[in-house]
Structure formats: structure tokens, C-alpha cells
Short mmCIF file of C-alpha atoms and ligand atoms in Angstrom, two decimals:
data_model
loop_
_atom_site.label_atom_id
_atom_site.label_comp_id
_atom_site.label_asym_id
_atom_site.label_seq_id
_atom_site.Cartn_x
_atom_site.Cartn_y
_atom_site.Cartn_z
CA UNK A 5 -105.59 114.02 -96.64
CA UNK A 6 -108.91 114.00 -95.25
CA UNK A 7 -109.28 113.17 -91.03
CA UNK A 8 -111.80 113.55 -88.76
CA UNK A 9 -110.48 115.52 -85.47
CA UNK A 10 -110.55 119.11 -85.54
CA UNK A 11 -107.74 120.53 -86.70
CA UNK A 12 -105.90 123.36 -84.70
CA UNK A 13 -102.45 125.15 -84.84
CA UNK A 14 -99.97 123.24 -82.65
CA UNK A 15 -102.30 120.12 -82.38
CA UNK A 16 -100.88 116.69 -83.02
CA UNK A 17 -102.60 114.07 -84.81
CA UNK A 18 -101.90 110.22 -84.94
CA UNK A 19 -103.21 108.88 -88.42
CA UNK A 20 -104.66 104.90 -88.59
CA UNK A 21 -103.34 102.09 -89.95
CA UNK A 22 -104.33 102.96 -93.51
CA UNK A 23 -103.49 106.24 -93.75
CA UNK A 24 -100.28 105.91 -92.21
CA UNK A 25 -99.25 103.24 -94.40
CA UNK A 26 -100.30 105.16 -97.78
CA UNK A 27 -97.80 108.26 -96.28
CA UNK A 28 -95.16 106.00 -95.01
CA UNK A 29 -94.96 103.54 -97.56
CA UNK A 30 -96.73 104.51 -100.94
CA UNK A 31 -95.99 108.30 -100.77
CA UNK A 32 -92.52 107.36 -98.49
CA UNK A 33 -92.99 110.40 -96.65
CA UNK A 34 -90.62 110.77 -93.50
CA UNK A 35 -89.97 112.94 -90.49
CA UNK A 36 -89.98 116.46 -91.36
CA UNK A 37 -91.87 115.87 -94.90
CA UNK A 38 -95.30 117.93 -94.94
CA UNK A 39 -98.82 116.82 -95.71
CA UNK A 40 -102.11 118.93 -96.03
CA UNK A 41 -104.96 117.84 -93.69
CA UNK A 42 -108.67 119.02 -94.14
CA UNK A 43 -112.07 117.47 -92.03
CA UNK A 44 -114.71 119.37 -93.90
CA UNK A 45 -114.99 121.88 -90.81
CA UNK A 46 -111.69 123.69 -90.51
CA UNK A 47 -110.20 124.71 -93.88
CA UNK A 48 -106.85 123.21 -94.96
CA UNK A 49 -103.96 122.71 -92.68
CA UNK A 50 -100.03 122.17 -93.50
CA UNK A 51 -98.82 119.84 -91.08
CA UNK A 52 -95.55 118.05 -90.65
CA UNK A 53 -94.49 114.39 -89.91
CA UNK A 54 -93.12 113.93 -86.47
CA UNK A 55 -92.80 110.10 -86.50
CA UNK A 56 -93.07 108.10 -89.56
CA UNK A 57 -94.01 104.33 -88.73
CA UNK A 58 -96.20 102.55 -91.10
CA UNK A 59 -98.43 101.76 -88.67
CA UNK A 60 -99.18 105.17 -86.91
CA UNK A 61 -98.03 108.39 -88.53
CA UNK A 62 -97.67 110.93 -86.18
CA UNK A 63 -98.32 114.85 -87.30
CA UNK A 64 -98.00 118.16 -85.97
CA UNK A 65 -100.38 120.91 -87.49
CA UNK A 66 -98.31 124.27 -88.45
CA UNK A 67 -100.52 126.42 -90.16
CA UNK A 68 -103.70 127.04 -91.96
CA UNK A 69 -102.89 127.29 -95.51
CA UNK A 70 -106.96 127.82 -96.56
CA UNK A 71 -110.04 128.52 -95.17
CA UNK A 72 -113.03 126.46 -95.12
CA UNK A 73 -115.13 126.27 -98.36
CA UNK A 74 -118.77 126.77 -97.44
CA UNK A 75 -120.93 123.82 -98.28
CA UNK A 76 -123.01 123.79 -101.00
CA UNK A 77 -126.52 123.48 -100.93
CA UNK A 78 -127.26 121.95 -104.23
CA UNK A 79 -128.90 118.58 -104.09
CA UNK A 80 -127.89 115.41 -106.23
CA UNK A 81 -130.43 112.66 -106.42
CA UNK A 82 -130.06 109.91 -108.76
CA UNK A 83 -130.99 106.29 -109.61
CA UNK A 84 -127.63 104.66 -108.69
CA UNK A 85 -125.71 102.96 -111.31
CA UNK A 86 -123.51 99.85 -111.52
CA UNK A 87 -120.16 99.61 -109.52
CA UNK A 88 -117.48 101.74 -111.72
CA UNK A 89 -119.84 103.86 -113.67
CA UNK A 90 -121.29 104.57 -109.86
CA UNK A 91 -117.77 105.59 -108.57
CA UNK A 92 -117.38 107.76 -111.35
CA UNK A 93 -120.98 109.59 -110.34
CA UNK A 94 -120.13 110.16 -107.15
CA UNK A 95 -116.60 111.68 -108.03
CA UNK A 96 -118.37 114.03 -110.58
CA UNK A 97 -120.77 115.36 -108.34
CA UNK A 98 -117.97 116.11 -105.43
CA UNK A 99 -115.87 117.81 -108.25
CA UNK A 100 -119.10 120.01 -109.12
CA UNK A 101 -119.37 120.75 -105.52
CA UNK A 102 -122.96 119.29 -104.71
CA UNK A 103 -123.49 119.29 -100.70
CA UNK A 104 -125.95 116.39 -100.59
CA UNK A 105 -125.83 112.71 -102.57
CA UNK A 106 -129.21 110.82 -102.56
CA UNK A 107 -129.35 107.57 -104.46
CA UNK A 108 -133.05 107.15 -105.26
CA UNK A 109 -134.50 103.80 -106.39
CA UNK A 110 -136.70 103.96 -109.31
CA UNK A 111 -138.73 101.31 -110.88
CA UNK A 112 -136.22 100.74 -113.58
CA UNK A 113 -132.89 100.95 -111.42
CA UNK A 114 -130.87 98.10 -112.07
CA UNK A 115 -128.57 97.99 -108.71
CA UNK A 116 -130.17 96.08 -106.15
CA UNK A 117 -127.39 96.02 -102.96
CA UNK A 118 -126.10 99.57 -102.21
CA UNK A 119 -122.61 99.44 -100.37
CA UNK A 120 -123.52 102.95 -98.61
CA UNK A 121 -119.38 102.90 -96.94
CA UNK A 122 -118.34 102.53 -100.42
CA UNK A 123 -119.93 105.62 -101.71
CA UNK A 124 -119.05 107.65 -98.58
CA UNK A 125 -115.13 106.41 -99.20
CA UNK A 126 -115.44 107.44 -102.75
CA UNK A 127 -116.64 110.88 -102.06
CA UNK A 128 -114.01 111.72 -99.36
CA UNK A 129 -111.10 110.28 -101.94
CA UNK A 130 -112.97 112.32 -104.60
CA UNK A 131 -112.47 115.50 -102.13
CA UNK A 132 -109.27 114.52 -101.62
CA UNK A 133 -108.26 114.15 -105.34
CA UNK A 134 -109.64 117.46 -106.54
CA UNK A 135 -109.05 119.37 -103.40
CA UNK A 136 -112.53 120.28 -102.28
CA UNK A 137 -112.19 121.08 -98.62
CA UNK A 138 -115.82 119.96 -98.15
CA UNK A 139 -117.41 116.28 -98.41
CA UNK A 140 -121.00 116.07 -99.25
CA UNK A 141 -122.82 114.34 -97.18
CA UNK A 142 -123.75 110.98 -98.64
CA UNK A 143 -127.29 109.55 -97.93
CA UNK A 144 -128.36 106.17 -97.64
CA UNK A 145 -130.86 105.26 -100.58
CA UNK A 146 -134.31 105.64 -100.62
CA UNK A 147 -137.73 104.72 -102.86
CA UNK A 148 -138.74 107.55 -105.38
CA UNK A 149 -142.03 107.50 -103.49
CA UNK A 150 -140.48 108.06 -100.37
CA UNK A 151 -138.29 111.33 -101.73
CA UNK A 152 -142.04 112.61 -102.78
CA UNK A 153 -143.57 112.40 -99.54
CA UNK A 154 -140.92 113.97 -97.53
CA UNK A 155 -139.56 116.62 -100.04
CA UNK A 156 -139.39 120.16 -98.65
CA UNK A 157 -141.63 122.88 -99.68
CA UNK A 158 -138.76 125.48 -99.77
CA UNK A 159 -136.47 123.66 -102.66
CA UNK A 160 -137.21 123.42 -106.42
CA UNK A 161 -136.62 119.61 -107.57
CA UNK A 162 -135.46 120.03 -111.38
CA UNK A 163 -135.81 117.09 -113.29
CA UNK A 164 -133.65 115.82 -115.90
CA UNK A 165 -135.89 114.21 -118.33
CA UNK A 166 -135.06 113.61 -122.03
CA UNK A 167 -138.73 113.60 -122.87
CA UNK A 168 -139.34 117.08 -121.52
CA UNK A 169 -140.96 120.10 -122.83
CA UNK A 170 -138.14 121.65 -125.04
CA UNK A 171 -138.12 124.42 -123.00
CA UNK A 172 -134.65 125.25 -122.69
CA UNK A 173 -132.81 125.26 -119.68
CA UNK A 174 -131.63 128.84 -119.58
CA UNK A 175 -135.35 130.07 -119.16
CA UNK A 176 -136.36 127.55 -116.93
CA UNK A 177 -132.95 127.81 -114.91
CA UNK A 178 -132.66 131.38 -114.83
CA UNK A 179 -135.37 131.97 -112.79
CA UNK A 180 -134.32 129.86 -110.09
CA UNK A 181 -131.25 131.83 -109.18
CA UNK A 182 -131.15 132.08 -105.45
CA UNK A 183 -133.30 129.44 -104.77
CA UNK A 184 -132.65 126.08 -102.85
CA UNK A 185 -132.84 123.48 -105.80
CA UNK A 186 -132.09 119.38 -106.17
CA UNK A 187 -131.19 117.90 -109.47
CA UNK A 188 -132.59 114.29 -109.96
CA UNK A 189 -131.40 111.84 -112.48
CA UNK A 190 -133.47 108.62 -114.03
CA UNK A 191 -131.68 105.19 -114.41
CA UNK A 192 -130.24 103.85 -117.79
CA UNK A 193 -133.77 102.65 -118.51
CA UNK A 194 -134.96 106.29 -117.58
CA UNK A 195 -138.30 106.88 -115.25
CA UNK A 196 -141.32 104.88 -116.10
CA UNK A 197 -144.30 106.92 -117.43
CA UNK A 198 -146.04 106.70 -114.24
CA UNK A 199 -143.07 108.11 -112.46
CA UNK A 200 -142.67 110.58 -114.92
CA UNK A 201 -146.19 111.83 -115.00
CA UNK A 202 -146.35 111.68 -111.16
CA UNK A 203 -143.19 113.96 -110.72
CA UNK A 204 -144.16 116.55 -112.97
CA UNK A 205 -147.74 117.08 -111.66
CA UNK A 206 -145.87 118.25 -108.54
CA UNK A 207 -145.61 121.82 -107.97
CA UNK A 208 -142.56 122.23 -107.17
CA UNK A 209 -140.89 120.13 -109.68
CA UNK A 210 -139.34 121.37 -113.05
CA UNK A 211 -138.08 119.43 -115.96
CA UNK A 212 -135.56 120.40 -118.21
CA UNK A 213 -134.04 118.79 -121.34
CA UNK A 214 -130.35 118.29 -121.64
CA UNK A 215 -130.67 118.78 -125.42
CA UNK A 216 -132.06 116.41 -128.23
CA UNK A 217 -129.87 113.57 -127.71
CA UNK A 218 -130.54 110.41 -124.96
CA UNK A 219 -127.14 110.79 -122.71
CA UNK A 220 -126.43 107.96 -120.70
CA UNK A 221 -127.29 108.54 -116.84
CA UNK A 222 -123.74 109.50 -115.81
CA UNK A 223 -123.38 111.65 -118.97
CA UNK A 224 -126.47 113.24 -117.93
CA UNK A 225 -125.61 113.87 -114.42
CA UNK A 226 -122.27 115.57 -115.45
CA UNK A 227 -124.42 117.51 -117.95
CA UNK A 228 -127.17 118.57 -115.67
CA UNK A 229 -124.96 119.47 -112.76
CA UNK A 230 -122.83 121.62 -115.24
CA UNK A 231 -125.95 123.42 -116.34
CA UNK A 232 -127.34 124.12 -113.32
CA UNK A 233 -123.99 125.36 -111.81
CA UNK A 234 -123.55 127.83 -114.56
CA UNK A 235 -127.02 129.22 -114.58
CA UNK A 236 -127.90 128.91 -110.93
CA UNK A 237 -124.64 128.92 -109.42
CA UNK A 238 -123.59 127.58 -105.84
N1 LIG B 16 -135.36 106.73 -120.85
C1 LIG B 16 -134.35 106.66 -122.00
C2 LIG B 16 -134.56 105.44 -122.64
O1 LIG B 16 -135.03 105.77 -123.84
O2 LIG B 16 -133.83 104.46 -122.67
C3 LIG B 16 -133.13 106.33 -121.04
C4 LIG B 16 -132.86 107.42 -120.03
S1 LIG B 16 -131.39 108.21 -119.66
C5 LIG B 16 -129.95 106.83 -120.40
C6 LIG B 16 -130.92 108.01 -118.23
C7 LIG B 16 -131.37 109.48 -117.75
O3 LIG B 16 -130.46 110.55 -117.99
C8 LIG B 16 -132.81 109.79 -117.45
O4 LIG B 16 -133.71 109.41 -116.95
C9 LIG B 16 -132.84 111.26 -117.61
O5 LIG B 16 -132.83 111.72 -116.13
C10 LIG B 16 -130.83 111.69 -118.08
N2 LIG B 16 -131.29 112.52 -119.40
C11 LIG B 16 -130.43 111.27 -120.38
N3 LIG B 16 -131.00 112.33 -121.79
C12 LIG B 16 -131.42 113.47 -121.48
C13 LIG B 16 -131.78 114.71 -121.92
N4 LIG B 16 -131.50 114.82 -123.34
N5 LIG B 16 -132.57 115.32 -121.23
C14 LIG B 16 -132.84 115.72 -120.09
N6 LIG B 16 -132.45 114.45 -119.12
C15 LIG B 16 -131.91 113.61 -119.87
#
């Protein structure tokens, strides 16, 4: 279970209503039962229920059972998709261990109102489900122009583009080992010709092809993250 406060031996914690209801009513945990807590900073802690009220479960921290995993440096930018596919893409990004999740609004992005707090809640839920001890930062949306204007000079931006040169990702990405990288996935409608030309002309942009077929944006996200992690590593 993800919590905000610091975690240390012997500390006691009182959970809010939602998490108390989940533990006491859904999981039917009672006094003496154990749960594992994490906060993204102090690793994983075994805790014991000292009260099981559905309104405010109280826990006592017993011992740390796993050290904190380092937060990944991998930046993941994507043109937001419609609701459940957005949830899916957030969940896969967390599972694949990205450090930053950045929604990027491009010309053909079809989503208008993005619910930032829903995306954060999805990222936390994904971390709880796949037992990733660090929750990536979910940034507020930004336009592609603003992204380009503020892009840090020390980071390479890998552009997943179905029309990119067929240079195999293995060579391209192999030369990026140890570099700070980000990956950018376009919307269902793809990048516009102007966007693609602008991106490819940038010195820090490296286009890669993910194969001869056009992948759906959420498939491309997982494929790109898998290739990057396999070749460049965390
Ligand atoms: N522009 C495509 C079309 O013809 O409609 C659709 C874009 S695709 C559905 C969505 C995004 O997934 C693309 O912008 C790109 O970032 C990524 N993508 C899909 N297939 C890819 C491939 N074979 N290689 C690299 N990126 C790909």
C-alpha cells in the first residue's frame, strides 16, 4: 500500500478513510494482520494492524523488508490517449520503470481535458500492483512546442516514428548506453509532417523505427520502452 509519511521502525500510522475501508472491509484485515507499506523513499515496510476500524485503520511499523529501489532516470513522453487506454499506458510505463511520465499535446492529439490527479492515482495503483517501490512523477501536460523549448541539453530524445529511417534501434540505441534519454510516442493520428520535420532536425533527437508495421500508440509505448530498457538499461 502506498502512503505519504516517512516510514521508520516503531512508528505508528493512521490510514485515511479510503485505504482503511480497503484494508478492513475489502481485504478483511483485522488487528494483528500484516500489510506492506511503501512511500517511494524508504523501501518496503512490514506493518501490523493495531486497530481495524473501517474509518481509520492504525498500523505499527515492524521492520523494513526491502530497500528503496533507485528512481529510474528514464523520461517517457506521450501524446495522451482516451481514458482506459491512457490508464493502460500509465500502468505499463510504471511497470517498465520510467522515472517521469510527461503527457505531450501534439497537433493530432485527440484528448482535451486530462485529469492529472487520475493519472497520478493510476501511477500509484500500478506501483502497488506491480510492487514497484518508486512511483514515477506524473507531470502536467505540455505542448510539443514547450517541450522542445525547454528540453535539457544533456538528454537525448528518442523519437518513436514509424516513418523513421530504418536504422535498426540496436545500433542507434546501443550508442546511447549510459546517456540520459527520453522516449516520445506520438498520438493515434501520428505526428504532423511539420512536427516530425521539426523534431528530426533537432540535434538531440534520435528517431527509431519499431519495425515495419504501424503500431497502435499504446503498443508502441510498450515496445519502445522494452527496446530501450533491453539495449540501454535503466
Ligand atoms: N502516423 C500513423 C498513421 O499512419 O496513422 C499512426 C501513428 S501510430 C498509431 C502512433 C505512434 O506510435 C506514432 O506516432 C509513433 O510514435 C508510434 N509508432 C507506431 N508504429 C511505429 C513504428 N513501426 N516505429 C516507430 N514508432 C511507431
